[in-house]
PDB file of C-alpha atoms in Angstrom:
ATOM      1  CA  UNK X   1       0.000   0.000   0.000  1.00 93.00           C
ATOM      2  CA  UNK X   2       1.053   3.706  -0.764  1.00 95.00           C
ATOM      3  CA  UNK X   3      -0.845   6.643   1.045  1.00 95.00           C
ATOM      4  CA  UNK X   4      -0.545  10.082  -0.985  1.00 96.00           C
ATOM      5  CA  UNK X   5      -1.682  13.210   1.338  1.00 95.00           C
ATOM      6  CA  UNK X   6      -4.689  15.148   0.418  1.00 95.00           C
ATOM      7  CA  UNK X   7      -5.464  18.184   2.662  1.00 89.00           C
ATOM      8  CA  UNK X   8      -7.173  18.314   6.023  1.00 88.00           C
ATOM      9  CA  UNK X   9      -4.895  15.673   6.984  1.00 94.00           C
ATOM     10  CA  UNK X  10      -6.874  13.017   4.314  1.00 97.00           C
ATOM     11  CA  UNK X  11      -5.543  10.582   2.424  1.00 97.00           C
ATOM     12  CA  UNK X  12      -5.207   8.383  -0.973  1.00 98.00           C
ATOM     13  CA  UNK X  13      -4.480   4.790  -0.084  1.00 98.00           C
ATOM     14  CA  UNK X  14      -3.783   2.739  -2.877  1.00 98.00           C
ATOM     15  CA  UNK X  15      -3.753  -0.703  -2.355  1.00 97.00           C
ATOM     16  CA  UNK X  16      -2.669  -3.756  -4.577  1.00 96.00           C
ATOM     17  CA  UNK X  17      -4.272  -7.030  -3.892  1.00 94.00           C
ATOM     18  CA  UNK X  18      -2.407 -10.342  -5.105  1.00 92.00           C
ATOM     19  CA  UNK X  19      -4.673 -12.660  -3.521  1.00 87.00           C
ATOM     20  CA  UNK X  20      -4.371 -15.954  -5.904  1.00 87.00           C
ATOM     21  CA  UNK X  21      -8.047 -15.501  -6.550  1.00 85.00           C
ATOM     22  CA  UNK X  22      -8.469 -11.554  -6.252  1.00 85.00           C
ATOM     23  CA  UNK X  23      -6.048  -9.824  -7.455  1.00 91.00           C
ATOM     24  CA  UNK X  24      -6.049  -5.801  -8.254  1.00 94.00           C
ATOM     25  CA  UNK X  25      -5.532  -2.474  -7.360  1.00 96.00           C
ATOM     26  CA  UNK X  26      -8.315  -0.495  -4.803  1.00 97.00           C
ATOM     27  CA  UNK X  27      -7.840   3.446  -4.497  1.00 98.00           C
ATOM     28  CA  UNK X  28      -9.663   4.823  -1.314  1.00 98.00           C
ATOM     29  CA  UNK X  29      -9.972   7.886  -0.018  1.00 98.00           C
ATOM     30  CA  UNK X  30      -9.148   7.494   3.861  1.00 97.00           C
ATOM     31  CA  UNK X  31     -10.974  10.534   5.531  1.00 95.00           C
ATOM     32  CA  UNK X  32      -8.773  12.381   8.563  1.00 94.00           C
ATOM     33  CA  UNK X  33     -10.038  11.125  11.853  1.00 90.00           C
ATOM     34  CA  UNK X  34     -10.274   7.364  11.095  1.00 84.00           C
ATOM     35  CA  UNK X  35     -13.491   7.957   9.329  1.00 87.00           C
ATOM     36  CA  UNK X  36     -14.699   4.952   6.986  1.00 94.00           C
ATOM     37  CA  UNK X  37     -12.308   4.377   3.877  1.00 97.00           C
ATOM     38  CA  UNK X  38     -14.321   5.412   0.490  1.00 98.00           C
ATOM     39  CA  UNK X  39     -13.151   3.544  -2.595  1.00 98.00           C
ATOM     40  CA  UNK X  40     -12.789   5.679  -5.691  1.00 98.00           C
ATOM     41  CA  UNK X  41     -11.573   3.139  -8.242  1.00 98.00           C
ATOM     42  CA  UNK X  42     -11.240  -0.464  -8.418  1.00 97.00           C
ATOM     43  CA  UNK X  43      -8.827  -2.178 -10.930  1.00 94.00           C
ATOM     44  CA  UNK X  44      -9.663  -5.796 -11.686  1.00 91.00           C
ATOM     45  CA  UNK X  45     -11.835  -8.290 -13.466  1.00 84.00           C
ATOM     46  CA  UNK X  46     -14.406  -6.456 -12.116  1.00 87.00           C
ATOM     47  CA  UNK X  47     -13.539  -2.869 -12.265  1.00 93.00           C
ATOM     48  CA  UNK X  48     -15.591   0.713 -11.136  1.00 96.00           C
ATOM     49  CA  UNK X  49     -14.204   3.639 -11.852  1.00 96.00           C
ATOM     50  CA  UNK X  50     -13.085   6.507 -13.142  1.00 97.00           C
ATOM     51  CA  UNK X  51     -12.210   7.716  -9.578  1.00 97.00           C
ATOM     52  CA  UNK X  52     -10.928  11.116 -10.666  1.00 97.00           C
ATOM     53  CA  UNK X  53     -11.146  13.931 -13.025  1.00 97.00           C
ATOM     54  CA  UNK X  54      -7.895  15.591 -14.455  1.00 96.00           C
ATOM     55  CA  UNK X  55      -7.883  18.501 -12.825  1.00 97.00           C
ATOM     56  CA  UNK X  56      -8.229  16.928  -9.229  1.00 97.00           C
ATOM     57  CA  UNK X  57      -5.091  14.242 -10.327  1.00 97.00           C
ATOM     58  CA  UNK X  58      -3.108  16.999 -11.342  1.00 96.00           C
ATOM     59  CA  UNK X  59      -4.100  19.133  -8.098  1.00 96.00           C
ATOM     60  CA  UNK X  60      -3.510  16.304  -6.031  1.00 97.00           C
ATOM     61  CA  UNK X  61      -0.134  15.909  -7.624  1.00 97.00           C
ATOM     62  CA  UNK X  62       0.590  19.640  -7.670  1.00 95.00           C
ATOM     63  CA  UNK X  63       0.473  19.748  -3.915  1.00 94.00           C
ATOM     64  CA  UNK X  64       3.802  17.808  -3.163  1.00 94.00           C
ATOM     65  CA  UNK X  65       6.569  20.179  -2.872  1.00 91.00           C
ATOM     66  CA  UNK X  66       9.076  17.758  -4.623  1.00 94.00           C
ATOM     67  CA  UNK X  67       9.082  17.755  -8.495  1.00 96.00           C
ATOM     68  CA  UNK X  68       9.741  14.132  -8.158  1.00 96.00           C
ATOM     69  CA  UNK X  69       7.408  13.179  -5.514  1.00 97.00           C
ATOM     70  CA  UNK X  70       4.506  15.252  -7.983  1.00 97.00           C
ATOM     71  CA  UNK X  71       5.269  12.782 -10.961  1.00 97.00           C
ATOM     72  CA  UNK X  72       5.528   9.614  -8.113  1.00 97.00           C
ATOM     73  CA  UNK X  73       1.899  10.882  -7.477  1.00 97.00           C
ATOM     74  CA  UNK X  74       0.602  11.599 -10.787  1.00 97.00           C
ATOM     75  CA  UNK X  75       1.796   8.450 -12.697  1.00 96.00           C
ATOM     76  CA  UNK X  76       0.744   6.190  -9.141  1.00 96.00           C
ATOM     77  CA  UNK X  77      -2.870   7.592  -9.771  1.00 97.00           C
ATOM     78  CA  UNK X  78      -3.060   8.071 -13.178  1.00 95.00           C
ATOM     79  CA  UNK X  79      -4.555   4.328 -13.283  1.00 94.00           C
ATOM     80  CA  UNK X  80      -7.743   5.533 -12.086  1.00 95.00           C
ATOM     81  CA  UNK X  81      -8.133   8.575 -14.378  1.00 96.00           C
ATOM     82  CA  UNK X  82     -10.162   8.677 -17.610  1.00 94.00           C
ATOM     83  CA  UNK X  83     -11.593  12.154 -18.366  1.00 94.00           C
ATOM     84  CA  UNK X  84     -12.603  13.082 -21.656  1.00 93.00           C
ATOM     85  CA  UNK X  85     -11.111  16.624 -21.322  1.00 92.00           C
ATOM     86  CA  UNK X  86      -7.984  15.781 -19.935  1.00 92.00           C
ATOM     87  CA  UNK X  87      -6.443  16.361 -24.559  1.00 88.00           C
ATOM     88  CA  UNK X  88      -2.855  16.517 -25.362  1.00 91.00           C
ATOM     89  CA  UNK X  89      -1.956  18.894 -22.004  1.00 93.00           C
ATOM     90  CA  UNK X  90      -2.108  15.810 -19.738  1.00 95.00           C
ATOM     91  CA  UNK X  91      -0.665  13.581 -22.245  1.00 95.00           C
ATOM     92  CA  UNK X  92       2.466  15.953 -22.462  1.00 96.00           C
ATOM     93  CA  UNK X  93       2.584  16.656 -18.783  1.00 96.00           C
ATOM     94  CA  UNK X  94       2.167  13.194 -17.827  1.00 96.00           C
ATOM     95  CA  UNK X  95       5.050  12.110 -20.531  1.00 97.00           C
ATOM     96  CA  UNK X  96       7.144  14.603 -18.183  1.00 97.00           C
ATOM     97  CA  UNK X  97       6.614  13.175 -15.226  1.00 97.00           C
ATOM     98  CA  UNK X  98       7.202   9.564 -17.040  1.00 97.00           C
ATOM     99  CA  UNK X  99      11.022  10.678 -18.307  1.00 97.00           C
ATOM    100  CA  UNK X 100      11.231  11.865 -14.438  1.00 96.00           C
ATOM    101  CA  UNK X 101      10.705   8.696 -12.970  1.00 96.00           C
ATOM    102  CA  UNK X 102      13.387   7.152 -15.364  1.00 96.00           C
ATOM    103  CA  UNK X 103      11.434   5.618 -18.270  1.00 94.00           C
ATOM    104  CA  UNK X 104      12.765   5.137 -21.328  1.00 91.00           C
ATOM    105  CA  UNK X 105      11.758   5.091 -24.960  1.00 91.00           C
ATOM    106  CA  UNK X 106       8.452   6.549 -26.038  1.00 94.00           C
ATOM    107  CA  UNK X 107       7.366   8.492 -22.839  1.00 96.00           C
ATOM    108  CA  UNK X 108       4.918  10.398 -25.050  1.00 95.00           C
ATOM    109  CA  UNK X 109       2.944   6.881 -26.489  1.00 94.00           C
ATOM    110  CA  UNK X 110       2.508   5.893 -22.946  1.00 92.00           C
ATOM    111  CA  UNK X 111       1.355   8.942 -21.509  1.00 94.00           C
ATOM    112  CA  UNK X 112      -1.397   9.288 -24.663  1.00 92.00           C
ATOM    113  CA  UNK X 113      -2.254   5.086 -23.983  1.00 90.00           C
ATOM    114  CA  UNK X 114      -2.938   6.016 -20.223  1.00 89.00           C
ATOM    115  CA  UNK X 115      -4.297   9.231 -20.591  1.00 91.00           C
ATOM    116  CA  UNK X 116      -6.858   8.072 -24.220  1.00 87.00           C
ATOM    117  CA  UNK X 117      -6.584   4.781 -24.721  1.00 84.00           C
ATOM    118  CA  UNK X 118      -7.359   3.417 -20.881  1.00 79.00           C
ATOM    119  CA  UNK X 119      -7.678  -0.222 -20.716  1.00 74.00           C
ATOM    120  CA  UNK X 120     -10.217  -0.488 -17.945  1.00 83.00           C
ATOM    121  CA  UNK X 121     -12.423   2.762 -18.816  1.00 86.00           C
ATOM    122  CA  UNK X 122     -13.639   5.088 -21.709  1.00 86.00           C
ATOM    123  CA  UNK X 123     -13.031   8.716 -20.982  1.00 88.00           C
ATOM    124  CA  UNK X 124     -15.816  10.385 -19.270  1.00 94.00           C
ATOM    125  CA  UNK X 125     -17.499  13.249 -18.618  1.00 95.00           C
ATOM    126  CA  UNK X 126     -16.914  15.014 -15.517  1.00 97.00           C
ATOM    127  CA  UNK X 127     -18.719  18.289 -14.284  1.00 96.00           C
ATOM    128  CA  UNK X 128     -20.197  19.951 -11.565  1.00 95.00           C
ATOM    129  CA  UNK X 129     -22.806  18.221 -10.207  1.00 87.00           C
ATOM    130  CA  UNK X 130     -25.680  19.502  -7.416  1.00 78.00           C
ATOM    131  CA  UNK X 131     -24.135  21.851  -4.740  1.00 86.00           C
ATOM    132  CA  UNK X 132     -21.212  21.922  -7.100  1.00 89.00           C
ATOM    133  CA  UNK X 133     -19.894  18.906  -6.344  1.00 96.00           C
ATOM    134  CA  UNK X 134     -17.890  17.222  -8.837  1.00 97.00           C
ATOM    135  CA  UNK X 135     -19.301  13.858 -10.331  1.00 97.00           C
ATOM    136  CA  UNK X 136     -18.210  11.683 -13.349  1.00 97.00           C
ATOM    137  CA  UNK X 137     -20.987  10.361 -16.241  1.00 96.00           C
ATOM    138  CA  UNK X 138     -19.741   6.720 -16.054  1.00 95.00           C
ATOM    139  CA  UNK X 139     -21.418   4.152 -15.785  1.00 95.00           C
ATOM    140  CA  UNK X 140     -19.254   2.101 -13.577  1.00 95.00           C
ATOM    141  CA  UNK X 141     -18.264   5.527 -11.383  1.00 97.00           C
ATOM    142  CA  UNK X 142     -18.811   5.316  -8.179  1.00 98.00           C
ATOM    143  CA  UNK X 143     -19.083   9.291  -8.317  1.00 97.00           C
ATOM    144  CA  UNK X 144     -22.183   9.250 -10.957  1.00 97.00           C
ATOM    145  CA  UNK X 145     -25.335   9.843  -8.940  1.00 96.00           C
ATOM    146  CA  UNK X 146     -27.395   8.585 -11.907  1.00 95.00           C
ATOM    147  CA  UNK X 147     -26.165   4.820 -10.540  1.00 95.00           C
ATOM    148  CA  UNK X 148     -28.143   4.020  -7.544  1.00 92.00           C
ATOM    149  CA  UNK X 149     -27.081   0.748  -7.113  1.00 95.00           C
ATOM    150  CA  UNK X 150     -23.378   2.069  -6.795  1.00 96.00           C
ATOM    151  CA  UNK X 151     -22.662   5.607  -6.164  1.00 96.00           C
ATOM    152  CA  UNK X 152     -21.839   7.434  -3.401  1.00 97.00           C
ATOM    153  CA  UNK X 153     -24.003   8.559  -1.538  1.00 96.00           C
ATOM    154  CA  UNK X 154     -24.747  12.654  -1.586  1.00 95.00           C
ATOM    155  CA  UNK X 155     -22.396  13.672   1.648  1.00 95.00           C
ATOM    156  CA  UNK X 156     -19.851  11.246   0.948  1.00 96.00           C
ATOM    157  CA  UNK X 157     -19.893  12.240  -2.819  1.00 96.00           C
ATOM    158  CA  UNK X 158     -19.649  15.860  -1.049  1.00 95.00           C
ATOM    159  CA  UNK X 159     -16.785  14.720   1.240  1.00 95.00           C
ATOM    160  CA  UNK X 160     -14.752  13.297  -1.799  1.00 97.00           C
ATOM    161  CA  UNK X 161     -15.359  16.625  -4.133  1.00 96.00           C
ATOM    162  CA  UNK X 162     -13.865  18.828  -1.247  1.00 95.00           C
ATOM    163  CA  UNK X 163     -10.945  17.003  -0.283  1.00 96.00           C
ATOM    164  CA  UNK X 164      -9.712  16.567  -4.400  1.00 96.00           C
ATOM    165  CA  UNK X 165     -10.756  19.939  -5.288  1.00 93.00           C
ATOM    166  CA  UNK X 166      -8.413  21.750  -7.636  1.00 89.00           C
TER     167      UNK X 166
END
């Protein structure tokens, strides 16, 4: 597991699973306080998600004071990201932080396959939603109101929004 900060003392766990028979990657948001862990994203067989928008990865990432802990963060949760206005801005700044972090080759062609051509999920629509909380049009989002049967509900949708807020 790796924990990224958020503010108010919250954080991003993300947490890989290699159970023989469950394997994957879980990203929850772990409230200050010991509050109940909310799961954003969920990469697996079974996978929900996106977990979040462009603008709240790269604020997220932009809050690290390191350069190289910023690309650590952005290419750690860029897994869970598909936004259909993240365009060629993420793709460049996400090659960036890919040379960074030492890759070689074709930083560029991986930073467009993560950013348009995500394996798990089709880029989505994200906007601001009732009391101007932010919330994705995916279908397997937890953050789409318009899925009962898995979103969040309103104050932890609420709760999420602040704490990733650009």
């Amino acid at each position: 597991m790796l924990q990224v900060p958020l503010r108010d003392g919250a954080r991003i766990a993300v947490v890989w699973r290699n159970y023989e028979d469950d394997a994957g990657v879980d990203y929850l948001l772990l409230p200050a306080g010991g509050a109940k862990a909310i799961t954003l994203a969920v990469l697996d067989g079974h996978q929900f998600g996106p977990g979040i928008s462009w603008p709240e990865l790269r604020a997220v990432a932009g809050r690290a004071a390191d350069p190289v802990r910023a690309a650590q963060i952005l290419v750690l949760l860029a897994p869970m990201m598909a936004d259909d206005a993240a365009g060629e801005g993420a793709v460049a700044e996400l090659a960036v932080a890919l040379r960074a972090l030492g890759v070689t080759g074709d930083a560029e062609e991986l930073a467009r396959m993560l950013v348009e051509e995500h394996a798990l999920f089709e880029p989505e629509h994200w906007h601001a939603g009732e009391d101007g909380v932010t919330v994705c049009d995916g279908e397997l989002s937890f953050r789409n109101p318009a899925q009962p049967s898995i979103a969040m509900l309103p104050e932890v949708l609420r709760t999420v929004s602040e704490l990733l807020r650009p």
